[in-house]
Short mmCIF file of C-alpha atoms in Angstrom, two decimals:
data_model
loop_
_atom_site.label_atom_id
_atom_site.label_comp_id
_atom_site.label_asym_id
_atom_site.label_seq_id
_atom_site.Cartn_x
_atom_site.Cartn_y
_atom_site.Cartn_z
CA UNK W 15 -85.54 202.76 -52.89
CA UNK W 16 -87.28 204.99 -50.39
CA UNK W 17 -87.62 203.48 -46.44
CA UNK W 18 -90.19 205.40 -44.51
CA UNK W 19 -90.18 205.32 -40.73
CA UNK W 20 -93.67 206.15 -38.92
CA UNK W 21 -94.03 207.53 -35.10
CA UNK W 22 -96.36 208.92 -32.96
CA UNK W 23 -98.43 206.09 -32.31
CA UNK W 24 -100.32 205.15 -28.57
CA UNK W 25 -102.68 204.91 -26.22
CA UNK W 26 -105.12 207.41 -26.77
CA UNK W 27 -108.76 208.33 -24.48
CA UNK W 28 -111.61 209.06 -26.82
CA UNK W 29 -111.81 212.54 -27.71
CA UNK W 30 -108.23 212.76 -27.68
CA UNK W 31 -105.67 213.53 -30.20
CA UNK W 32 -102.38 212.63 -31.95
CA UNK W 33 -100.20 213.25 -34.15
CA UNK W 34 -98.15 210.26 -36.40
CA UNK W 35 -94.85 210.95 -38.17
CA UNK W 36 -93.73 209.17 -41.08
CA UNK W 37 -89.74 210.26 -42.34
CA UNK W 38 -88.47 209.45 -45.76
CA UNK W 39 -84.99 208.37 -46.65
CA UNK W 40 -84.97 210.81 -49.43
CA UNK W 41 -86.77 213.75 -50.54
CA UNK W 42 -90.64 213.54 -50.50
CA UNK W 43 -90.78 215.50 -53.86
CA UNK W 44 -89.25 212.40 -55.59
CA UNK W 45 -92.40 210.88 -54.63
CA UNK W 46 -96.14 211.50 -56.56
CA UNK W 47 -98.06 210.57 -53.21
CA UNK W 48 -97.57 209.83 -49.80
CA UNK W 49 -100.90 208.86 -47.40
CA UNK W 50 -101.67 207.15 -44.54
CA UNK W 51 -103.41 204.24 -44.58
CA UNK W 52 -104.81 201.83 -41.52
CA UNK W 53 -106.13 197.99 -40.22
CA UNK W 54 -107.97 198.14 -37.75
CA UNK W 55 -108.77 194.45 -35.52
CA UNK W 56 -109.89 191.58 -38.13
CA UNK W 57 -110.45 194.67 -40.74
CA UNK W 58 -108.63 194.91 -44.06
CA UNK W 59 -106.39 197.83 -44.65
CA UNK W 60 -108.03 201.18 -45.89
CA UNK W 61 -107.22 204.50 -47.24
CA UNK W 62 -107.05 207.44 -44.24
CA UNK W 63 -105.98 210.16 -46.53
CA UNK W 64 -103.31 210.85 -49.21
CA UNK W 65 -101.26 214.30 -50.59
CA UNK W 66 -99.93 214.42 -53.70
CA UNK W 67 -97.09 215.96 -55.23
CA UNK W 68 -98.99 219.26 -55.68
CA UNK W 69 -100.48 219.25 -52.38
CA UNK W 70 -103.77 218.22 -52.96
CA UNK W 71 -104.97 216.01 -50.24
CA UNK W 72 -107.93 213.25 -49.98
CA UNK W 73 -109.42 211.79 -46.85
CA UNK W 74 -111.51 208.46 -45.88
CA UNK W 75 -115.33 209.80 -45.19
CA UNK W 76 -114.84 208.39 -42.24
CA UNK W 77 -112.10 211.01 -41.08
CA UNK W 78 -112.88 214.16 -42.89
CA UNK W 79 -113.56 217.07 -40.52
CA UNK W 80 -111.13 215.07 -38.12
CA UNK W 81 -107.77 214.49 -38.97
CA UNK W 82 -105.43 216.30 -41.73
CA UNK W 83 -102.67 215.39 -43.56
CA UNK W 84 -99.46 217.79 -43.81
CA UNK W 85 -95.84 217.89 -44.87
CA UNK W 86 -92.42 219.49 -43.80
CA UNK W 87 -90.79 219.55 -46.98
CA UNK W 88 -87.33 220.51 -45.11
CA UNK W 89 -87.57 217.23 -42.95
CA UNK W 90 -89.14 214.42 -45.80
CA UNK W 91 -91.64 214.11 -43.40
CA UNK W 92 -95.08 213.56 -43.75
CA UNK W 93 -97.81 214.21 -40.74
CA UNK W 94 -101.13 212.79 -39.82
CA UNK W 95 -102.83 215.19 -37.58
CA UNK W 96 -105.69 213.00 -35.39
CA UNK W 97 -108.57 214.72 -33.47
CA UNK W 98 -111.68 213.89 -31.98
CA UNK W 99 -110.42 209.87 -31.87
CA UNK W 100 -112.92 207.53 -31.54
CA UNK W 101 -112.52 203.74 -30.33
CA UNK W 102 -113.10 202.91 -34.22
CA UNK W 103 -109.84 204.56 -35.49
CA UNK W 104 -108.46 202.57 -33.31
CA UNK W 105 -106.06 200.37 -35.96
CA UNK W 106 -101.63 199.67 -37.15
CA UNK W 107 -101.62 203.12 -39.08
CA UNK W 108 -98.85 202.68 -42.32
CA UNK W 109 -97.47 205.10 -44.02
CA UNK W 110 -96.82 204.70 -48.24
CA UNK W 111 -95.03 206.32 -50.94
CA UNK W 112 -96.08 206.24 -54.18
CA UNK W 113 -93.92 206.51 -57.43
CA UNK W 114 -95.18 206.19 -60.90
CA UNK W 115 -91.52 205.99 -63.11
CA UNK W 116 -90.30 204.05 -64.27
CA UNK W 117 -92.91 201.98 -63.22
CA UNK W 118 -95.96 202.14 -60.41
CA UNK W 119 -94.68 201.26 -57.26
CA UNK W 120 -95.65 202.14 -53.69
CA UNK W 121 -93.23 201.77 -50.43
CA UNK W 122 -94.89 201.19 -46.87
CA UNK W 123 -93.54 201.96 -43.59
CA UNK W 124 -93.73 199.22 -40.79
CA UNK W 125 -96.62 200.72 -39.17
CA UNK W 126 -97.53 201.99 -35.73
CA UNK W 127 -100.33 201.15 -33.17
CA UNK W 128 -103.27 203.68 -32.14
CA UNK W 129 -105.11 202.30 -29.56
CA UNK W 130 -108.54 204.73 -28.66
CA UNK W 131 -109.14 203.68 -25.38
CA UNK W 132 -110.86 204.79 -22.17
#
């Protein structure tokens, strides 16, 4: 079992920036992958970007150039760097986990709100 506990999230002007936090229970290296993922308003949920074990990262088209994924290995935490927001990102932003043994699974955090709003 892994819980994962995001923060960060607000109200946010376009053009702005923030940054979400999402802490692990246990170490993130016991993990294969840990991304962000987000719902926006009557949307379904969608890949923002993902890191895997050996660092190598992945981002929605719609983000790339714009936000960046990161980790502090020392704190089992996991980072979603936000820039340039636009009223379109706005969305619940979750946090996941991903293990493969003994079997696939994937933990989620409970989520938190980014509202892009002027």
């Amino acid at each position: 079992q892994v819980q994962l506990v995001e923060s960060g999230g607000g109200l946010v002007q376009p053009g702005g920036s923030l940054r979400l936090s999402c802490a692990a229970s246990r170490s993130i290296f016991s993990l294969n992958a840990m991304g962000w993922h987000r719902q926006g308003p009557g949307k379904e949920r969608e890949l923002v970007a993902i890191m895997n074990i050996g660092g190598t990262t992945n981002y929605a088209d719609s983000v790339k150039g714009r936000f960046t994924i990161s980790r502090d290995n020392t704190k089992n935490t996991v980072y979603l760097q936000m820039n340039t927001l636009q009223p379109e990102d706005t969305a619940v932003y979750y946090c996941n986990g991903v293990v493969l043994t003994p079997r696939p699974y994937v933990y989620w955090g409970q989520g938190t709100q980014v509202t892009v709003s002027s």
